Amino acid sequence: MNGSMVMEWAEELGKMSESGPGVTRLFLSDEHRAVIQWLSNKAKEFNLDYFLDDSGNLVIKKNSRNPGAKTLIFGSHQDTVRHGGKYDGMLGIILPLAAIADLPDLSFNIEIIAFGDEEGTRFNSTLVGSSAVAGNFDESILDRIDDNGLSMRNAMQEFGIQPSNIPKIARNKSEIDGFIEVHIEQGPILEQKELPVGVVTAITGIERHVVTLTGQAGHAGTVPMELRDDALVKAIKIIEFVDVICKTTDKLVGVVGKLDVLPNAVNVIPSEVKLTVELRSPSPEVRSHAQKALYSKIESIKGADIECTYSKDGIHCDENLINELSKSVFNCIQQVETLFSGAGHDGLAMAHLTKCGMLFVRCKKGLSHHPDEAISHFDCQTAIDVLRDFLARKEAKLSLN
Ligand SMILES: [Zn+2]
């Protein structure tokens, strides 16, 4: 199987979408079922085993000739954001499938998992499929409801899977020999460097805070400037602080993405502003340093308060997988770019189970979560070549032992 086949598959699968621009394919939907059917047919065609697990993951298996061999897992998510693209997630399922479809029997097992939910669009959940496989599934999210008031638990039952069986999905650490996800970069670096693929070294950690700034409302025409206590003017200081610290710190990005201003009127001095601060870094030390600086900035502003609402540590990819993927990239294009992922991925959950590696594929204008998401045929073929080289060298090494 080659790159043009994968490009054709992506077109076919992209049609399994709700109507509207781009691809909208939610967890446990009819479109999800269509993808499972399509992938099952492909597995059958290639003489691969497959099954649907009780968290909604389709697992495709290429069994080793050695009984008791360990399993290398490839995979990514089948779900999308609303009006997303054809490649975010899906590429990490169909590209490894194309890479292994016509390989001979190997001395290790390979699985390709199409995780049901990673984006969390339908139930405001995240990493459902990968956390079930990794054994760190949070059962409380089964009670989350979608826009129609249907709980994830009931939606799973209607889909024909049993959420009570999810704990049984968790894999045994001793049987798994790593997880590799192929994903579009979702950023501009590979395009800037004119490279088709790159090796990921870490997946970012994320933390979110809500800052409340309190001032004093007043008439915008009668209160003298020097007597004003304007909450929005205080907010500017925070926005600028976040921008500057992120621009001057390596491997740190951040944004103030949301502002709620009270009373939000053209002729009233703002009395309260609530704003969100999000910080991301693959390095826990960098993030903690930025957080401390942010908190001391808040302390220095009268009427400012901060609350942390979300925090998830990032992961470092496995050194050995980084090296082996880098060797394969070098063998294919003689140049290796390493980069960190500023977006969250299934590896965040899978790291609880096994060592993780990621291969990024260049995407047009760095665009993702958008109908215009695009990759080139050449880049797709290069990524397949990299996986094949990686698998061939792994097989050669194991055969020697
Ligand atoms: Zn994704």
Coordinates of C-alpha atoms in Angstrom, one line a residue, residues 10-277:
A10 CA -8.8 9.8 3.7
E11 CA -11.2 11.2 1.1
E12 CA -13.6 8.2 1.5
L13 CA -13.5 8.4 5.3
G14 CA -13.8 12.2 5.2
K15 CA -17.3 11.7 3.7
M16 CA -18.4 9.9 6.9
S17 CA -19.4 13.2 8.5
E18 CA -22.4 15.1 9.6
S19 CA -23.5 17.6 7.0
G20 CA -21.9 21.1 6.9
P21 CA -18.4 22.3 6.1
G22 CA -15.4 19.9 6.7
V23 CA -15.6 16.8 8.8
T24 CA -17.8 16.5 11.9
R25 CA -17.6 12.9 13.3
L26 CA -18.6 12.5 16.9
F27 CA -18.0 9.7 19.3
L28 CA -20.7 6.9 19.2
S29 CA -22.5 8.5 16.2
D30 CA -23.7 6.9 13.0
E31 CA -20.6 8.3 11.3
H32 CA -18.4 6.6 14.0
R33 CA -20.2 3.4 13.2
A34 CA -19.6 3.9 9.5
V35 CA -15.8 4.3 10.1
I36 CA -15.7 1.1 12.2
Q37 CA -17.5 -0.8 9.4
W38 CA -15.1 0.6 6.8
L39 CA -12.0 -0.2 8.9
S40 CA -13.3 -3.7 9.7
N41 CA -13.7 -4.4 6.0
K42 CA -10.2 -3.2 5.3
A43 CA -8.8 -5.4 8.1
K44 CA -10.7 -8.4 6.6
E45 CA -9.3 -7.6 3.1
F46 CA -5.7 -7.6 4.6
N47 CA -6.3 -10.8 6.7
L48 CA -5.9 -8.9 9.9
D49 CA -7.9 -9.7 13.1
Y50 CA -10.1 -6.9 14.5
F51 CA -12.6 -6.3 17.3
L52 CA -14.6 -3.4 18.8
D53 CA -13.8 -2.9 22.5
D54 CA -16.3 -1.7 25.1
S55 CA -15.1 1.9 25.1
G56 CA -15.7 2.2 21.3
N57 CA -12.2 1.6 20.1
L58 CA -11.7 -0.5 17.0
V59 CA -8.6 -2.6 17.4
I60 CA -6.9 -4.1 14.3
K61 CA -4.3 -6.8 15.0
K62 CA -1.4 -8.3 13.0
N63 CA -0.4 -11.3 15.1
S64 CA 3.2 -12.4 15.3
R65 CA 4.4 -15.8 14.3
N66 CA 5.8 -16.0 17.9
P67 CA 3.3 -16.9 20.6
G68 CA 3.9 -14.7 23.6
A69 CA 5.5 -11.9 21.6
K70 CA 5.0 -8.3 22.8
T71 CA 2.7 -5.9 21.0
L72 CA 3.6 -2.6 19.4
I73 CA 0.6 -0.3 19.2
F74 CA -0.1 2.3 16.6
G75 CA -3.1 4.5 16.7
S76 CA -5.0 7.8 16.9
H77 CA -8.5 9.1 17.2
Q78 CA -11.4 8.7 14.8
D79 CA -13.4 11.6 16.2
T80 CA -13.1 15.2 15.1
V81 CA -14.0 18.7 16.3
R82 CA -17.1 20.3 14.6
H83 CA -16.1 21.3 11.0
G84 CA -12.7 19.8 11.4
G85 CA -10.5 18.2 8.7
K86 CA -9.9 14.8 7.1
Y87 CA -6.4 14.1 8.6
D88 CA -6.4 15.1 12.3
G89 CA -6.6 11.7 14.0
M90 CA -7.6 9.6 11.0
L91 CA -4.1 9.8 9.5
G92 CA -2.7 8.0 12.5
I93 CA -5.0 5.1 11.9
I94 CA -4.9 4.6 8.1
L95 CA -1.2 5.4 7.6
P96 CA 0.0 2.6 9.8
L97 CA -2.6 0.3 8.3
A98 CA -1.2 1.0 4.8
A99 CA 2.4 0.5 6.2
I100 CA 1.7 -2.9 7.6
A101 CA -1.0 -4.2 5.2
D102 CA 1.4 -6.2 3.0
L103 CA 4.2 -7.0 5.5
P104 CA 5.1 -10.6 6.1
D105 CA 4.6 -12.2 9.6
L106 CA 6.8 -10.5 12.1
S107 CA 8.4 -11.6 15.4
F108 CA 6.2 -9.1 17.3
N109 CA 2.5 -8.3 17.3
I110 CA 1.2 -5.0 15.9
E111 CA -2.1 -3.4 16.8
I112 CA -3.7 -0.4 15.2
I113 CA -6.3 1.3 17.5
A114 CA -8.9 3.7 16.2
F115 CA -9.7 5.5 19.5
G116 CA -13.4 6.4 19.6
D117 CA -13.0 9.7 21.5
E118 CA -10.0 12.0 21.9
E119 CA -11.3 15.4 21.0
G120 CA -14.2 15.2 23.4
T121 CA -16.5 17.2 21.1
R122 CA -19.7 15.3 22.0
F123 CA -19.4 14.8 25.8
N124 CA -16.8 17.4 26.7
S125 CA -14.6 14.5 27.7
T126 CA -11.1 13.8 26.4
L127 CA -8.9 10.7 25.8
V128 CA -11.7 8.3 26.5
G129 CA -10.4 5.5 24.2
S130 CA -6.7 5.8 25.1
S131 CA -7.3 6.0 28.8
A132 CA -9.5 2.9 28.7
V133 CA -6.7 1.0 27.0
A134 CA -4.0 2.5 29.3
G135 CA -6.0 1.6 32.4
N136 CA -6.5 5.1 33.8
F137 CA -10.1 5.6 32.7
D138 CA -12.1 8.0 34.9
E139 CA -15.6 6.3 35.3
S140 CA -17.2 9.6 36.4
I141 CA -17.2 10.8 32.8
L142 CA -19.7 8.1 31.9
D143 CA -22.3 10.5 33.4
R144 CA -21.4 13.4 31.1
I145 CA -24.3 14.3 28.8
D146 CA -24.3 15.4 25.2
D147 CA -26.4 18.4 23.8
N148 CA -29.5 16.2 23.8
G149 CA -29.1 15.2 27.4
L150 CA -28.0 11.6 26.6
S151 CA -25.3 10.3 28.9
M152 CA -22.1 8.7 27.6
R153 CA -23.1 5.6 29.5
N154 CA -26.5 5.3 27.7
A155 CA -25.0 6.3 24.3
M156 CA -22.5 3.5 24.7
Q157 CA -25.2 1.0 25.4
E158 CA -27.2 2.2 22.4
F159 CA -24.1 1.8 20.3
G160 CA -23.9 -1.9 21.4
I161 CA -21.0 -1.7 23.9
Q162 CA -20.9 -2.3 27.6
P163 CA -19.3 0.5 29.7
S164 CA -19.3 -1.7 32.8
N165 CA -16.6 -3.8 30.9
I166 CA -14.3 -0.8 30.4
P167 CA -11.9 -1.8 33.3
K168 CA -11.3 -5.1 31.5
I169 CA -10.0 -3.3 28.4
A170 CA -6.9 -2.1 30.3
R171 CA -3.8 -3.8 28.9
N172 CA -1.1 -5.6 30.8
K173 CA 2.0 -3.4 30.8
S174 CA 4.3 -6.4 30.4
E175 CA 2.7 -7.4 27.1
I176 CA 3.0 -3.9 25.4
D177 CA 6.2 -2.7 23.7
G178 CA 5.4 0.9 23.0
F179 CA 2.8 3.2 21.4
I180 CA 3.5 5.3 18.3
E181 CA 1.1 7.9 17.0
V182 CA 1.4 9.5 13.5
H183 CA -0.3 12.9 13.5
I184 CA -0.4 16.0 11.4
E185 CA 1.8 18.7 13.0
Q186 CA -1.0 21.3 13.5
G187 CA 1.7 24.0 13.4
P188 CA 3.9 25.7 10.8
I189 CA 7.4 24.5 11.8
L190 CA 7.8 21.6 9.3
E191 CA 6.4 23.7 6.5
Q192 CA 8.8 26.5 7.4
K193 CA 11.8 24.1 7.3
E194 CA 10.5 22.4 4.2
L195 CA 10.5 19.0 5.8
P196 CA 7.8 16.3 5.2
V197 CA 8.0 14.8 8.7
G198 CA 9.5 15.4 12.1
V199 CA 10.0 13.5 15.4
V200 CA 8.2 14.6 18.5
T201 CA 10.2 14.8 21.7
A202 CA 7.4 15.7 24.2
I203 CA 3.7 16.5 24.4
T204 CA 2.9 19.7 26.1
G205 CA 1.5 20.1 29.7
I206 CA -1.4 22.5 30.0
E207 CA -2.7 24.6 32.8
R208 CA -5.6 27.1 32.9
H209 CA -6.4 29.8 35.4
V210 CA -9.3 32.3 35.8
V211 CA -8.2 35.7 37.0
T212 CA -10.8 38.0 38.6
L213 CA -10.0 41.8 38.6
T214 CA -12.2 44.0 40.7
G215 CA -12.6 47.7 40.3
Q216 CA -15.2 50.3 40.9
A217 CA -18.0 51.1 38.4
G218 CA -18.7 54.8 37.8
H219 CA -19.8 57.3 35.2
A220 CA -17.4 57.5 32.4
G221 CA -17.8 61.2 32.0
T222 CA -17.8 62.5 35.6
V223 CA -15.3 60.5 37.6
P224 CA -11.8 62.1 37.3
M225 CA -9.2 59.9 35.7
E226 CA -6.9 59.9 38.7
L227 CA -9.7 58.7 41.0
R228 CA -10.8 55.7 38.8
D229 CA -10.4 52.1 39.7
D230 CA -10.8 50.5 36.2
A231 CA -10.8 46.7 36.2
L232 CA -10.1 46.5 32.5
V233 CA -7.0 48.6 32.8
K234 CA -5.7 46.1 35.4
A235 CA -6.6 43.3 32.9
I236 CA -4.3 44.9 30.3
K237 CA -1.3 44.4 32.7
I238 CA -2.1 40.6 32.9
I239 CA -2.5 40.2 29.2
E240 CA 0.8 42.0 28.5
F241 CA 2.5 40.0 31.3
V242 CA 1.4 36.7 29.8
D243 CA 2.5 37.7 26.3
V244 CA 5.9 38.9 27.4
I245 CA 6.8 36.0 29.6
C246 CA 5.8 33.5 26.9
K247 CA 7.8 35.4 24.2
T248 CA 10.9 35.6 26.4
T249 CA 10.8 32.0 27.8
D250 CA 11.9 29.1 25.6
K251 CA 9.3 26.3 25.2
L252 CA 6.5 28.3 26.8
V253 CA 3.4 29.4 25.1
G254 CA 0.3 31.0 26.6
V255 CA -2.8 33.0 25.8
V256 CA -5.4 35.1 27.4
G257 CA -8.3 33.8 25.3
K258 CA -11.4 34.9 27.1
L259 CA -12.5 38.1 28.7
D260 CA -15.8 38.9 30.5
V261 CA -16.2 42.5 31.3
L262 CA -18.8 44.0 33.7
P263 CA -20.9 45.9 33.1
N264 CA -19.6 46.0 29.5
A265 CA -21.2 49.3 28.6
V266 CA -19.8 52.1 26.5
N267 CA -20.1 54.8 29.1
V268 CA -19.4 52.9 32.4
I269 CA -16.0 52.3 34.1
P270 CA -15.5 48.5 34.1
S271 CA -16.1 47.1 37.7
E272 CA -15.1 43.5 37.1
V273 CA -13.1 41.5 34.5
K274 CA -12.8 37.8 34.5
L275 CA -10.1 36.5 32.1
T276 CA -8.6 33.1 31.4
V277 CA -4.9 32.4 31.2

